[in-house]
mmCIF file of C-alpha atoms in Angstrom:
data_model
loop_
_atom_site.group_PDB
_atom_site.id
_atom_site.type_symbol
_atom_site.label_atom_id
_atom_site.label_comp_id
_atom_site.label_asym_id
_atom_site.label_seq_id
_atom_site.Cartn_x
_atom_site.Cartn_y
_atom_site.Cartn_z
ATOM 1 C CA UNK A 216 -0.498 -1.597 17.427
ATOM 2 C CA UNK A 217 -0.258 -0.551 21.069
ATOM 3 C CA UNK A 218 2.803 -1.460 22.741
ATOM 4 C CA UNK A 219 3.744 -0.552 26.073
ATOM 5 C CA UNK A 220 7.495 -1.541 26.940
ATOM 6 C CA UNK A 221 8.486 -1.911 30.709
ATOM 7 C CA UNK A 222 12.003 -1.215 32.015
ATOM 8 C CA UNK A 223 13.960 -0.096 35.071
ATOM 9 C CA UNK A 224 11.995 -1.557 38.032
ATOM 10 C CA UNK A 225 14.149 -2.787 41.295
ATOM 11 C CA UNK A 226 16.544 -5.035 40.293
ATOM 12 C CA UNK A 227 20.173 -4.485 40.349
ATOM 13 C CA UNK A 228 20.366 -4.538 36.250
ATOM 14 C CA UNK A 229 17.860 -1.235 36.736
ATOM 15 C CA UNK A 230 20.215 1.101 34.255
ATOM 16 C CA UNK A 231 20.872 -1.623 31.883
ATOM 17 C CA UNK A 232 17.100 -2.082 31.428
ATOM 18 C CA UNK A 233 15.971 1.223 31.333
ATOM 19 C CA UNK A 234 19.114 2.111 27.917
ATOM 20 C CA UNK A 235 17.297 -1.636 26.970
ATOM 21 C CA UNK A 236 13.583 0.339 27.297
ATOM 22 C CA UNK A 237 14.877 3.400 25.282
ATOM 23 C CA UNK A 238 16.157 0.926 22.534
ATOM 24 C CA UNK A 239 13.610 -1.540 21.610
ATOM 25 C CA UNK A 240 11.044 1.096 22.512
ATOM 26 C CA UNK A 241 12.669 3.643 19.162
ATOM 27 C CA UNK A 242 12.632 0.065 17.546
ATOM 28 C CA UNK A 243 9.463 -0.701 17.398
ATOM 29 C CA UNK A 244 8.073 2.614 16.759
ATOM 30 C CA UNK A 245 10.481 2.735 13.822
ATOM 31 C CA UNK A 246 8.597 -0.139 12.874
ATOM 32 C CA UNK A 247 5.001 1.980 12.506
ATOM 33 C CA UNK A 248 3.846 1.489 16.105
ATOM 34 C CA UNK A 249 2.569 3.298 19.019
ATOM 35 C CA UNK A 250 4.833 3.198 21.738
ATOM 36 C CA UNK A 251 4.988 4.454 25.449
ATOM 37 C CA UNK A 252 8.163 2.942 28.254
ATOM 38 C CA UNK A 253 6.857 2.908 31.378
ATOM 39 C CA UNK A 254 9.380 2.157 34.681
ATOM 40 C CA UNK A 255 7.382 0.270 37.561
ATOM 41 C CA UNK A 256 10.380 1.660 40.012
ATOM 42 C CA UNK A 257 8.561 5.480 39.253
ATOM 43 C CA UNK A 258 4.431 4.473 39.760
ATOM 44 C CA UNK A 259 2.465 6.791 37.212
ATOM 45 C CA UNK A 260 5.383 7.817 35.089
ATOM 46 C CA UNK A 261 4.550 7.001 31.476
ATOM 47 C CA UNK A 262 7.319 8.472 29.081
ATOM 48 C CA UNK A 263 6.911 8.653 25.408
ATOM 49 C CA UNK A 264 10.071 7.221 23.175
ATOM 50 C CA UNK A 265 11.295 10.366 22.309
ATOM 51 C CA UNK A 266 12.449 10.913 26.075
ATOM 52 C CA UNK A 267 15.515 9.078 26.876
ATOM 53 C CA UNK A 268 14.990 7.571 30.438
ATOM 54 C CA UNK A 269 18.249 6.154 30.769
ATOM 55 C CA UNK A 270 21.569 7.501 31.843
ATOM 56 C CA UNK A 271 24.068 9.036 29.874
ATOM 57 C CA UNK A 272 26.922 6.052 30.669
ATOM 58 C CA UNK A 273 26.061 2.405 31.937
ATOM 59 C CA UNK A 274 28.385 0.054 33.419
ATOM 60 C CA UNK A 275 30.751 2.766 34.849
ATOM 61 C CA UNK A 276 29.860 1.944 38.489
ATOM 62 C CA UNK A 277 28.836 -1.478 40.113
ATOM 63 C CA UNK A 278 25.147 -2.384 39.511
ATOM 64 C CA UNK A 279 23.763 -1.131 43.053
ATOM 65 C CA UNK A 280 21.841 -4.442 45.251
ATOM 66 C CA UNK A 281 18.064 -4.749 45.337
ATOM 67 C CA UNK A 282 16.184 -1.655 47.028
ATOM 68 C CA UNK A 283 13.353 -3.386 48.416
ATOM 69 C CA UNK A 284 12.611 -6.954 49.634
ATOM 70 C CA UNK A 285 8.839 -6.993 49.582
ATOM 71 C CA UNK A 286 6.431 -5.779 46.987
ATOM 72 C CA UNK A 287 4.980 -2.175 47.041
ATOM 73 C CA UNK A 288 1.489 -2.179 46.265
ATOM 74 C CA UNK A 289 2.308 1.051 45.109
ATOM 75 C CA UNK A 290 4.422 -0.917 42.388
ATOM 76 C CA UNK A 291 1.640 -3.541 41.029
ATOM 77 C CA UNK A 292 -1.719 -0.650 41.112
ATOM 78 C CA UNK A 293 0.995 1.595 39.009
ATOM 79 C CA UNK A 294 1.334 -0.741 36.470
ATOM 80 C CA UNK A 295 -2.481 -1.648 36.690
ATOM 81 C CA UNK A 296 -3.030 1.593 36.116
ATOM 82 C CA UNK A 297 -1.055 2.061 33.294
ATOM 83 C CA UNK A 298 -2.807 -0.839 31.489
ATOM 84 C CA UNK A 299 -5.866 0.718 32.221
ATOM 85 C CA UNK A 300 -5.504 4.096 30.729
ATOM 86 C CA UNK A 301 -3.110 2.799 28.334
ATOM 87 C CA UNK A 302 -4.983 -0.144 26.770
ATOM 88 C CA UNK A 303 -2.056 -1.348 25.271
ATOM 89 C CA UNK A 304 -2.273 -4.391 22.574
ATOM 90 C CA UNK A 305 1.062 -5.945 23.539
ATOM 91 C CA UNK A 306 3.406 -5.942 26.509
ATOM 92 C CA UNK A 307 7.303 -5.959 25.884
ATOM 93 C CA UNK A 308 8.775 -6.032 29.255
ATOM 94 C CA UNK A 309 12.284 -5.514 29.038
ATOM 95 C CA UNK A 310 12.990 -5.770 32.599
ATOM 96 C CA UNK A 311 16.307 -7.281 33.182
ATOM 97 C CA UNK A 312 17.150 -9.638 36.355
ATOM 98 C CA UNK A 313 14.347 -10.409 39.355
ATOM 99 C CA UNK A 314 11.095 -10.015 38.886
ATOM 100 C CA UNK A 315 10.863 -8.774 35.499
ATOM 101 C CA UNK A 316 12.220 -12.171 34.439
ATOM 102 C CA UNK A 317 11.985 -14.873 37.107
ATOM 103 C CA UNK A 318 8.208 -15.124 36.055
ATOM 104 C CA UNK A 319 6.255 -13.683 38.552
ATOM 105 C CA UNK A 320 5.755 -10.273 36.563
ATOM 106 C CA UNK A 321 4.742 -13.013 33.138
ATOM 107 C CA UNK A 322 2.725 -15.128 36.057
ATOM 108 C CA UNK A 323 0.853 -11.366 36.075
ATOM 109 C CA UNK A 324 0.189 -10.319 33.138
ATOM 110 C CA UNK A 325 -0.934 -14.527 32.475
ATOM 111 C CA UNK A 326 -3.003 -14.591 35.353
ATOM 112 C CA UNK A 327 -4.884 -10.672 33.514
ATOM 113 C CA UNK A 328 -4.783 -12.156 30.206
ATOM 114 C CA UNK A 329 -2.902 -9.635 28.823
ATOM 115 C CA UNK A 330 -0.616 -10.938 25.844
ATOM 116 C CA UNK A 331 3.248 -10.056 26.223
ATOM 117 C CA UNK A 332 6.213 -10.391 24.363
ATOM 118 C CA UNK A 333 8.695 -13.328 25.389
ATOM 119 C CA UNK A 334 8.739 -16.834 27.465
ATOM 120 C CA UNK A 335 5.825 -17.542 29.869
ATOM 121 C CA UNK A 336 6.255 -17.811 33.716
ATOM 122 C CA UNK A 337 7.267 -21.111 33.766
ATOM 123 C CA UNK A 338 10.370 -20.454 31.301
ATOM 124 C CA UNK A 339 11.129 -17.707 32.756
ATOM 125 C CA UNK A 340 11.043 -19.037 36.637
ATOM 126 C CA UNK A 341 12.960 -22.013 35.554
ATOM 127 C CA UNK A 342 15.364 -20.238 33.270
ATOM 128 C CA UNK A 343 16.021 -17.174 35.936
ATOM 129 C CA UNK A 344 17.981 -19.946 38.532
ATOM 130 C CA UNK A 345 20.915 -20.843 36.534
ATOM 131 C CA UNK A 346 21.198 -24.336 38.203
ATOM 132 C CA UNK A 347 17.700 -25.319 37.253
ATOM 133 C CA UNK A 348 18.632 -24.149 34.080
ATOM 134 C CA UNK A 349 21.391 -26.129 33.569
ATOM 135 C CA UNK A 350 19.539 -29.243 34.813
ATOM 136 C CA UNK A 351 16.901 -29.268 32.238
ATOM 137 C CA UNK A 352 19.655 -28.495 29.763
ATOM 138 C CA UNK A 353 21.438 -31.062 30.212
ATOM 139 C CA UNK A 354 18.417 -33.366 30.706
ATOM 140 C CA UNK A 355 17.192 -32.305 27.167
ATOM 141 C CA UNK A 356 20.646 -33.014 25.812
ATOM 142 C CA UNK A 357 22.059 -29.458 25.388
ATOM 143 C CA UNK A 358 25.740 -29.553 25.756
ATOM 144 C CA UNK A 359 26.195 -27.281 28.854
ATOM 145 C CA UNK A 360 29.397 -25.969 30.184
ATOM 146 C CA UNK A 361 31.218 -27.021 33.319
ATOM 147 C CA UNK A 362 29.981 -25.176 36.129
ATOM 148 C CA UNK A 363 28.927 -25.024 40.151
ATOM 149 C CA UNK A 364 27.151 -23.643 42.594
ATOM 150 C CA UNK A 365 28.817 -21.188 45.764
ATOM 151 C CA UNK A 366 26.554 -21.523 48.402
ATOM 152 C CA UNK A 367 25.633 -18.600 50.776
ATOM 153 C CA UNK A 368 27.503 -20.208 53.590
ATOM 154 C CA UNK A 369 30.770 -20.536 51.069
ATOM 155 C CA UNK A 370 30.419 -17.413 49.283
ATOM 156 C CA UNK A 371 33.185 -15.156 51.820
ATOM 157 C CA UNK A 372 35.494 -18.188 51.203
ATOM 158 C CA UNK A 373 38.020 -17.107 48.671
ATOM 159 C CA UNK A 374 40.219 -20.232 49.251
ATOM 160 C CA UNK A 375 37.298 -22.924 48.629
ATOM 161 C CA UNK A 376 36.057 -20.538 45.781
ATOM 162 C CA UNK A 377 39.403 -20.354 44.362
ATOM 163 C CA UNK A 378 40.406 -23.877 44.768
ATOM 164 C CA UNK A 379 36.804 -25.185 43.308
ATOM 165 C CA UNK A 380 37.317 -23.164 39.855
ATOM 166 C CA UNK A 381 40.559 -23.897 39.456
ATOM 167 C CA UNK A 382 39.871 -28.092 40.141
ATOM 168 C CA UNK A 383 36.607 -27.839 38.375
ATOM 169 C CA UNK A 384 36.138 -25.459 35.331
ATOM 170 C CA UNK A 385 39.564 -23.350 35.421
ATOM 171 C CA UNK A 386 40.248 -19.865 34.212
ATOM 172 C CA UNK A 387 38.942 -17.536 32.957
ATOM 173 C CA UNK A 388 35.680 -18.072 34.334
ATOM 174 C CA UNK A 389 32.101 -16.298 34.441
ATOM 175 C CA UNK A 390 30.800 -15.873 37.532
ATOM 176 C CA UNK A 391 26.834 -15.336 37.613
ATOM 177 C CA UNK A 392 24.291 -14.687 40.441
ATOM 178 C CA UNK A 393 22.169 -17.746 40.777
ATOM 179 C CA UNK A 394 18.643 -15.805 40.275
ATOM 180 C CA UNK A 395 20.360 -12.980 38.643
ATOM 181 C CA UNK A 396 21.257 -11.793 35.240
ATOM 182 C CA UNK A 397 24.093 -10.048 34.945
ATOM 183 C CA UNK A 398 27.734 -11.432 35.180
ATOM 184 C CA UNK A 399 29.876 -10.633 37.234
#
């Protein structure tokens, strides 16, 4: 089988992906397939698993914001391309955080036909914002744990942030971005 694994791409969770891509992508060829990791963030760029793409050390510095707001056409005819000459069977993208998991990269691939590895847009989309998520959660029954949401307006606050955790789920606490996946 022909799988082509996607990491890196824009988000702030770029590194993590990319030691992610050089993982799974040795994984499955130690499991008898073909295999190429290709980064969206580098248009063109195929690399074969034996290259390591990511850094030597991850989670040394802060992860670094996102680097563009818009989409670069460059970005989407890249990865067209790469399915083109590629033909792979399978997609695996192991994009971490915005759009390699809040569904619009899944609505892609959906919307080409092409058959991918993990939840479908709709999943994804709803399980990227971490209050939707906990909504249908907790609708379904799922024992959740306490939690809020910071606003943008709130968010420089330190004294309402402090005073909600410590009057509504205490310490320690995780703090996540709402769209995002890493913890802070």
């Amino acid at each position: 089988m022909r799988v082509l694994v996607l990491c890196g791409g824009e988000s702030p969770e770029r590194l993590v992906s990319l030691a992610s891509g050089d993982a799974v992508g040795s994984w499955i060829r130690e499991s008898g397939h073909e295999v190429v990791k290709y980064d969206p963030a580098a248009p063109g760029k195929v690399c074969g698993v034996d290259k390591r793409i990511s850094p030597e050390s991850i989670g040394l510095i802060p992860p670094a914001g996102l680097t563009s707001n818009g989409y670069d056409p460059r970005v989407v005819q890249g990865l067209l391309d790469v399915i083109r000459d590629y033909k792979p069977d399978i997609i695996f993208p192991i994009l971490h955080g915005g759009r390699g998991e809040d569904g619009t990269l899944q609505a892609l691939l959906e919307w080409l036909n092409l058959p991918y590895a993990g939840s479908d847009a709709l999943a994804s989309g709803m399980a990227m914002n971490k209050e939707v998520a906990r909504r249908v959660m907790s609708a379904a029954g799922v024992p959740i744990t306490a939690g809020f949401v910071v606003t943008q307006e709130r968010m420089h606050d330190v004294a309402w942030v402090s005073k909600s955790i410590e009057g509504s789920v205490g310490y320690p606490t995780v703090i996540k971005p709402l769209h995002g996946g890493s913890t802070i």
